[in-house]
CSV table of C-alpha atoms in Angstrom, one decimal:
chain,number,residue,atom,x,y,z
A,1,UNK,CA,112.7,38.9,155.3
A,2,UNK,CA,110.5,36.0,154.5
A,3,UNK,CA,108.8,35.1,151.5
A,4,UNK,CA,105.7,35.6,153.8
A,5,UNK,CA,106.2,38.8,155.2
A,6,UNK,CA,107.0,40.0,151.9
A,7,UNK,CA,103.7,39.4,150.4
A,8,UNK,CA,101.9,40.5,153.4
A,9,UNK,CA,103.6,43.9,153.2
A,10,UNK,CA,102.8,44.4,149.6
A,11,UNK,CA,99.3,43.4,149.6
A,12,UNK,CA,99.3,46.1,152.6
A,13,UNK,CA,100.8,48.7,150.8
A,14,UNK,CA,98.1,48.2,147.6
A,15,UNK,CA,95.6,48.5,150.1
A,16,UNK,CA,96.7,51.6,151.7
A,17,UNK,CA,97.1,53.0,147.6
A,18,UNK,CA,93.9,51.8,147.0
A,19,UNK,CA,91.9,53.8,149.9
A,20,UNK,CA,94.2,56.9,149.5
A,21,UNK,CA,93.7,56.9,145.9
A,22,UNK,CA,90.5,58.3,144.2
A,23,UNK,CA,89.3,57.7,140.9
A,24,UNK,CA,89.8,60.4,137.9
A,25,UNK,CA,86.7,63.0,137.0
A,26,UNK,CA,86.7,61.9,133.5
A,27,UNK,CA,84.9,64.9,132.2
A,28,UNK,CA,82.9,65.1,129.0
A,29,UNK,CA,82.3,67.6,126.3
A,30,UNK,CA,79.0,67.6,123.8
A,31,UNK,CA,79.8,68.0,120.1
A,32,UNK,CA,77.2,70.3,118.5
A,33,UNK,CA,76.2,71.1,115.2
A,34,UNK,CA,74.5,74.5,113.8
A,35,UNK,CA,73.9,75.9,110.2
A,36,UNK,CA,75.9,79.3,109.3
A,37,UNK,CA,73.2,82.0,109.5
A,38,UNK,CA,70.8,80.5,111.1
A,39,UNK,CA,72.6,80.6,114.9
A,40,UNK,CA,75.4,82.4,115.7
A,41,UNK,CA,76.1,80.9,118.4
A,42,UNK,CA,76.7,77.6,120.0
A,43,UNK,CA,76.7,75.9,123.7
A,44,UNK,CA,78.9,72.8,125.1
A,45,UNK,CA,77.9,70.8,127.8
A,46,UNK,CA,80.4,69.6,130.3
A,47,UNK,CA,79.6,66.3,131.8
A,48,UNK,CA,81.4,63.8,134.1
A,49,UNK,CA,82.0,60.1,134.2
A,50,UNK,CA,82.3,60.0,138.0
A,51,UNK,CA,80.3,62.0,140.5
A,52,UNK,CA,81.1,64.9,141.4
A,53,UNK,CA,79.8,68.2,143.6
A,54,UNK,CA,82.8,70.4,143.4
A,55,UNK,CA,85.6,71.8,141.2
A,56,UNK,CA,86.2,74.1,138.5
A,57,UNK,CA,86.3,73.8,134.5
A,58,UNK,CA,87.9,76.1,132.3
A,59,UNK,CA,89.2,76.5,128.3
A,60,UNK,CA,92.5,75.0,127.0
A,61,UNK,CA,91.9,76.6,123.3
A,62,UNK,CA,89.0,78.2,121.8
A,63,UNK,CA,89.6,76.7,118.3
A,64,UNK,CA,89.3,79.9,117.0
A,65,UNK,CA,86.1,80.3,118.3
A,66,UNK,CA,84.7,83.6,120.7
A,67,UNK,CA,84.2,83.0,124.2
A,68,UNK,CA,80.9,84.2,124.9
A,69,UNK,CA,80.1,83.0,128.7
A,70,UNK,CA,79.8,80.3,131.2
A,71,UNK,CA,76.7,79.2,133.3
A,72,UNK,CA,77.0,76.8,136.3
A,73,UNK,CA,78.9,77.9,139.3
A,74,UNK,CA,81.0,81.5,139.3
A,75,UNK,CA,82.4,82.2,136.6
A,76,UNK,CA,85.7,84.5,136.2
A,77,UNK,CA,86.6,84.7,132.7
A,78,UNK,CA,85.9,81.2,130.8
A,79,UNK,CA,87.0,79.3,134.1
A,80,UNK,CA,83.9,78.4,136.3
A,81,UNK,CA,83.8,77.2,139.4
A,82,UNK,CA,81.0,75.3,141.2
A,83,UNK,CA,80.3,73.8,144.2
A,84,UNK,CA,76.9,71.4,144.6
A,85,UNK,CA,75.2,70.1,147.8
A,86,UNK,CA,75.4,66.5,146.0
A,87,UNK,CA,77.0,64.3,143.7
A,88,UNK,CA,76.5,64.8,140.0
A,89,UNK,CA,77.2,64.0,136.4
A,90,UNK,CA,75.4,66.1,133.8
A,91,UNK,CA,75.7,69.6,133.3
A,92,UNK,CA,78.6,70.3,135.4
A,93,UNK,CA,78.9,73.9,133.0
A,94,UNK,CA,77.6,75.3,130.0
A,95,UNK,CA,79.8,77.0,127.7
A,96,UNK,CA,78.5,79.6,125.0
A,97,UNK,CA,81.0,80.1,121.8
A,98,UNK,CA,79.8,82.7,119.1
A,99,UNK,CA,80.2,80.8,116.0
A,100,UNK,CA,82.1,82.5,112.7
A,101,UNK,CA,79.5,82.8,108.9
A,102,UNK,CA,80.8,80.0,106.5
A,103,UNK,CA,80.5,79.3,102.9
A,104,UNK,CA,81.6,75.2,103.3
A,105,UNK,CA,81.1,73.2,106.2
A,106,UNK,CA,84.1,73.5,109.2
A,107,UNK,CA,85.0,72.1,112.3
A,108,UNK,CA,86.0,73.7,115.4
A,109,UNK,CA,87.9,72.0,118.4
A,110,UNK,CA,87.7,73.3,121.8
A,111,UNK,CA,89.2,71.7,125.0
A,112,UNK,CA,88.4,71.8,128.5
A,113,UNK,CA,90.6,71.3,131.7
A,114,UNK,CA,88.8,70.1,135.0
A,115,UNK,CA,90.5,70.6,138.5
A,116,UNK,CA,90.1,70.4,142.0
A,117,UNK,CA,87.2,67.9,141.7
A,118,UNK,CA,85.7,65.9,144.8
A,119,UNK,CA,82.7,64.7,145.8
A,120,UNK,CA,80.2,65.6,148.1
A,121,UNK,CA,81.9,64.4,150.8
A,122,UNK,CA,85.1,66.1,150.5
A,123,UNK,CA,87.4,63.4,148.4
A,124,UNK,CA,89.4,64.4,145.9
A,125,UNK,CA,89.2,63.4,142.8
A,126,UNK,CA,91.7,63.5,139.9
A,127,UNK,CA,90.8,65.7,137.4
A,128,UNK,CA,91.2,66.0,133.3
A,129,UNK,CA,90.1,67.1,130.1
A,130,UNK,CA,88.1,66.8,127.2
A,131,UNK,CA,87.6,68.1,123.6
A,132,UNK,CA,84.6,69.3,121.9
A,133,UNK,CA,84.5,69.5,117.6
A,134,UNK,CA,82.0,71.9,116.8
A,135,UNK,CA,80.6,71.5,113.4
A,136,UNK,CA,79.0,74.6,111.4
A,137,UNK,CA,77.2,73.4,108.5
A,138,UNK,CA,77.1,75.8,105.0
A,139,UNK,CA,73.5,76.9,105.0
A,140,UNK,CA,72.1,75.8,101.5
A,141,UNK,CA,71.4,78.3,99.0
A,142,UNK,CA,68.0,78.0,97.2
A,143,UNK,CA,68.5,76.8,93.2
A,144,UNK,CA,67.7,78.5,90.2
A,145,UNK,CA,65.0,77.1,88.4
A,146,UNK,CA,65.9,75.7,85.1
A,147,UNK,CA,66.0,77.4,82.3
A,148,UNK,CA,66.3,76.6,78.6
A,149,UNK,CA,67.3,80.0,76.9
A,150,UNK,CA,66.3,80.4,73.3
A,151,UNK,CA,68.4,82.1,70.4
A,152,UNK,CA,66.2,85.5,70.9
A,153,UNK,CA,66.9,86.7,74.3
A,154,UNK,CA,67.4,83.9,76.6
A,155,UNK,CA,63.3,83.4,77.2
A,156,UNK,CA,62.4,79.9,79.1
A,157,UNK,CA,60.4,78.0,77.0
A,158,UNK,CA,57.2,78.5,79.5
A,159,UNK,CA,57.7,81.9,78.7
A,160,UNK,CA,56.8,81.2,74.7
A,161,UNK,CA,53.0,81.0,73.5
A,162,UNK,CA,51.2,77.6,72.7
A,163,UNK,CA,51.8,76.6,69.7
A,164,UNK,CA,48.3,76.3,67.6
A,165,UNK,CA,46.6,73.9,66.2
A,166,UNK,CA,45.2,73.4,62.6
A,167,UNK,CA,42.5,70.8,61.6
A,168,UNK,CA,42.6,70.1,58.1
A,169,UNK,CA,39.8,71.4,55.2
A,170,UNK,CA,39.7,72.2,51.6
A,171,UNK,CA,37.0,74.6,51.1
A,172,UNK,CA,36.6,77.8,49.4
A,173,UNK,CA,36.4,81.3,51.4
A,174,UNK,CA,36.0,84.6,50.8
A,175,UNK,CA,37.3,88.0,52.4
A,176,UNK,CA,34.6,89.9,53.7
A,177,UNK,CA,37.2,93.0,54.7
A,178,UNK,CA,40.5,94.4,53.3
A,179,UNK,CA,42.6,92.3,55.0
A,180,UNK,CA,46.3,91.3,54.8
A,181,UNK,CA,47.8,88.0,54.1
A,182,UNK,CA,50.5,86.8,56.2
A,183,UNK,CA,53.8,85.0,56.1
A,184,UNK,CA,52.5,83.4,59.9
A,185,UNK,CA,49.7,83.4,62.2
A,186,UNK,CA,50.4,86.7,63.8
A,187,UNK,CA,49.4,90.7,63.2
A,188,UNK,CA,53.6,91.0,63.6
A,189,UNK,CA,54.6,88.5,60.8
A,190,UNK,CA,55.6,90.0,57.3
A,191,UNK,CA,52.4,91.1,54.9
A,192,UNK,CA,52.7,88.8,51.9
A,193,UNK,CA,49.7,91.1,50.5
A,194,UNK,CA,46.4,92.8,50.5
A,195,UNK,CA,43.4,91.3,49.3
A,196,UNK,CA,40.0,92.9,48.5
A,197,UNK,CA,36.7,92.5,49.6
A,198,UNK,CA,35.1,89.1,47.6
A,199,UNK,CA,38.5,87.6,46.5
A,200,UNK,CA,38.2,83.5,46.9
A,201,UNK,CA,40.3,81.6,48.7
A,202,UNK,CA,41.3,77.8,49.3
A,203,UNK,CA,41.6,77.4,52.5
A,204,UNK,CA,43.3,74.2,53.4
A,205,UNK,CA,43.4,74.5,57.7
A,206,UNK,CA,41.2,76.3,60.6
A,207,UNK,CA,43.3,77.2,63.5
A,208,UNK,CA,42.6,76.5,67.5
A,209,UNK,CA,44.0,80.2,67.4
A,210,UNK,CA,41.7,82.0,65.5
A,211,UNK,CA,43.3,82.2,62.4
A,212,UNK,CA,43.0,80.0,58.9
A,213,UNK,CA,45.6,78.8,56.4
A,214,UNK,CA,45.2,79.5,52.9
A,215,UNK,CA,46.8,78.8,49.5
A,216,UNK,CA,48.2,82.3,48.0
A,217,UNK,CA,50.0,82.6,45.4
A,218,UNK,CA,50.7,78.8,45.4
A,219,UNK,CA,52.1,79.2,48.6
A,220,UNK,CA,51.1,78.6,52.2
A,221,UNK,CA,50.1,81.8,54.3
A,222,UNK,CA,47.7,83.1,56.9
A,223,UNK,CA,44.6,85.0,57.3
A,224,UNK,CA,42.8,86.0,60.5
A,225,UNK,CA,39.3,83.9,60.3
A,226,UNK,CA,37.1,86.7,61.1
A,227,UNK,CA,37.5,88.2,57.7
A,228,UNK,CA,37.1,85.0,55.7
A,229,UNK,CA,33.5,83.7,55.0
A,230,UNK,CA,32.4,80.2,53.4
A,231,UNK,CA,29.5,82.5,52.0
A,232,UNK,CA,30.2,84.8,48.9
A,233,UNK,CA,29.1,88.7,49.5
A,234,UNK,CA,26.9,89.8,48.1
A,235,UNK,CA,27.8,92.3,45.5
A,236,UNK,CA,26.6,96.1,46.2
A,237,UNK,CA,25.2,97.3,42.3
A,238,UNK,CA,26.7,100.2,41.5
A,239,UNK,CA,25.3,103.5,41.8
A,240,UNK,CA,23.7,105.0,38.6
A,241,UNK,CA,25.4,108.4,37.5
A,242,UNK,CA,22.6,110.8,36.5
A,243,UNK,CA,22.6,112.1,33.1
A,244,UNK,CA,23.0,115.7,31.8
A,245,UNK,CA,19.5,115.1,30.4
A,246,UNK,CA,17.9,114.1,34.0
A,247,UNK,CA,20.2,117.0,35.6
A,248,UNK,CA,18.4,119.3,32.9
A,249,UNK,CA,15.4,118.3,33.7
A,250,UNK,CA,15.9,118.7,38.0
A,251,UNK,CA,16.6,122.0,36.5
A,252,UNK,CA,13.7,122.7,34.9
């Protein structure tokens, strides 16, 4: 055989391969992502590189994920088979997986097997398969607010009162009431003492809270401001006792 009719015959027989043999259905899978707890489930899309009208798709592994149904075409088990009027390339099926509750993100891979594929006219075409990773995202947990515990019960420091403020004096005040002198600015800090109506004071700071620091004892202490007075009070005479003379006499 000659050179010639060699060639002839081979570029013949590609030919003939050529119009007997189809391209492959290269199908396509989606790769969703959903957050734990907010869905629990999850579709795939199956898609095709090449047009299509007819064929079937069904699951190679679920990844550990549950088959919950197929839209599409008719659907016996997770294998679904469809048959269009036309050519087409998106949507071929629709796959619904329920998806598992996570505490850290995880990643699910589930495969897909396409067969008996041709196009609207009746050609085969090869099929194939396809995998789809499924990510399901941790859902994020709200945070604490922060908190700076103290040494008396583990308060936040928004929880403690305003501290006061004290202007500065020197003056000299009086109690107009029994009152008590205390170790701090508050009715629950430790009595120092009691001092009696008239008794002089130097106080040495007037408080934003109400209260004044004064000098007792040579030492710094509080008294609530509404019982101090710049103003001496006035002193009450004393009541005369009548004598046995004058009760005689009432007697008389």
């Amino acid at each position: 055989m000659s050179k010639k009719v060699k060639y002839i015959f081979l570029v013949s027989m590609f030919i003939l391969l050529g119009l007997c043999t189809k391209s492959q259905a290269r199908i396509t899978a989606s790769d969703p992502t959903v957050t734990s707890g907010e869905k629990d489930t999850v579709t795939i899309t199956i898609n095709s590189q090449e047009a299509v009208a007819s064929g079937s798709i069904s699951v190679g592994s679920t990844g550990e994920l549950e088959f919950v149904k197929v839209t599409g075409g008719t659907a016996k088990g997770s294998t679904v088979a469809f048959a269009q009027a036309e050519n087409k390339t998106t949507g071929l099926a629709t796959y619904t997986f329920k998806v598992p509750t996570v505490t850290s993100t995880t990643t699910y891979k589930v495969t897909f097997t396409s067969k008996d594929m041709a196009d609207e006219n009746g050609t085969p075409i090869g099929g194939s398969s396809a995998t789809s990773t499924v990510t399901v995202k941790a859902k994020e947990q709200p945070k604490p607010p922060t908190t700076n515990n103290n040494n008396n019960g583990g308060s936040s420091n928004s929880d403690k009162p305003k501290e006061p403020t004290f202007t500065k004096v020197n003056e000299t005040v009086y109690v107009t009431k029994k009152v008590n002198v205390r170790q701090s600015y508050s009715t629950s800090s430790k009595s120092l003492g009691t001092l009696e109506v008239g008794t002089s004071l130097t106080r040495t700071g007037k408080g934003s809270n109400g209260w004044s620091r004064v000098t007792y004892n040579g030492k710094e202490a509080y008294i609530n401001a509404s019982y101090l007075s710049t103003k001496k009070p006035e002193e009450k005479p004393a009541e005369e006792t009548p004598t046995e003379k004058e009760i005689g006499r009432a007697h008389v």
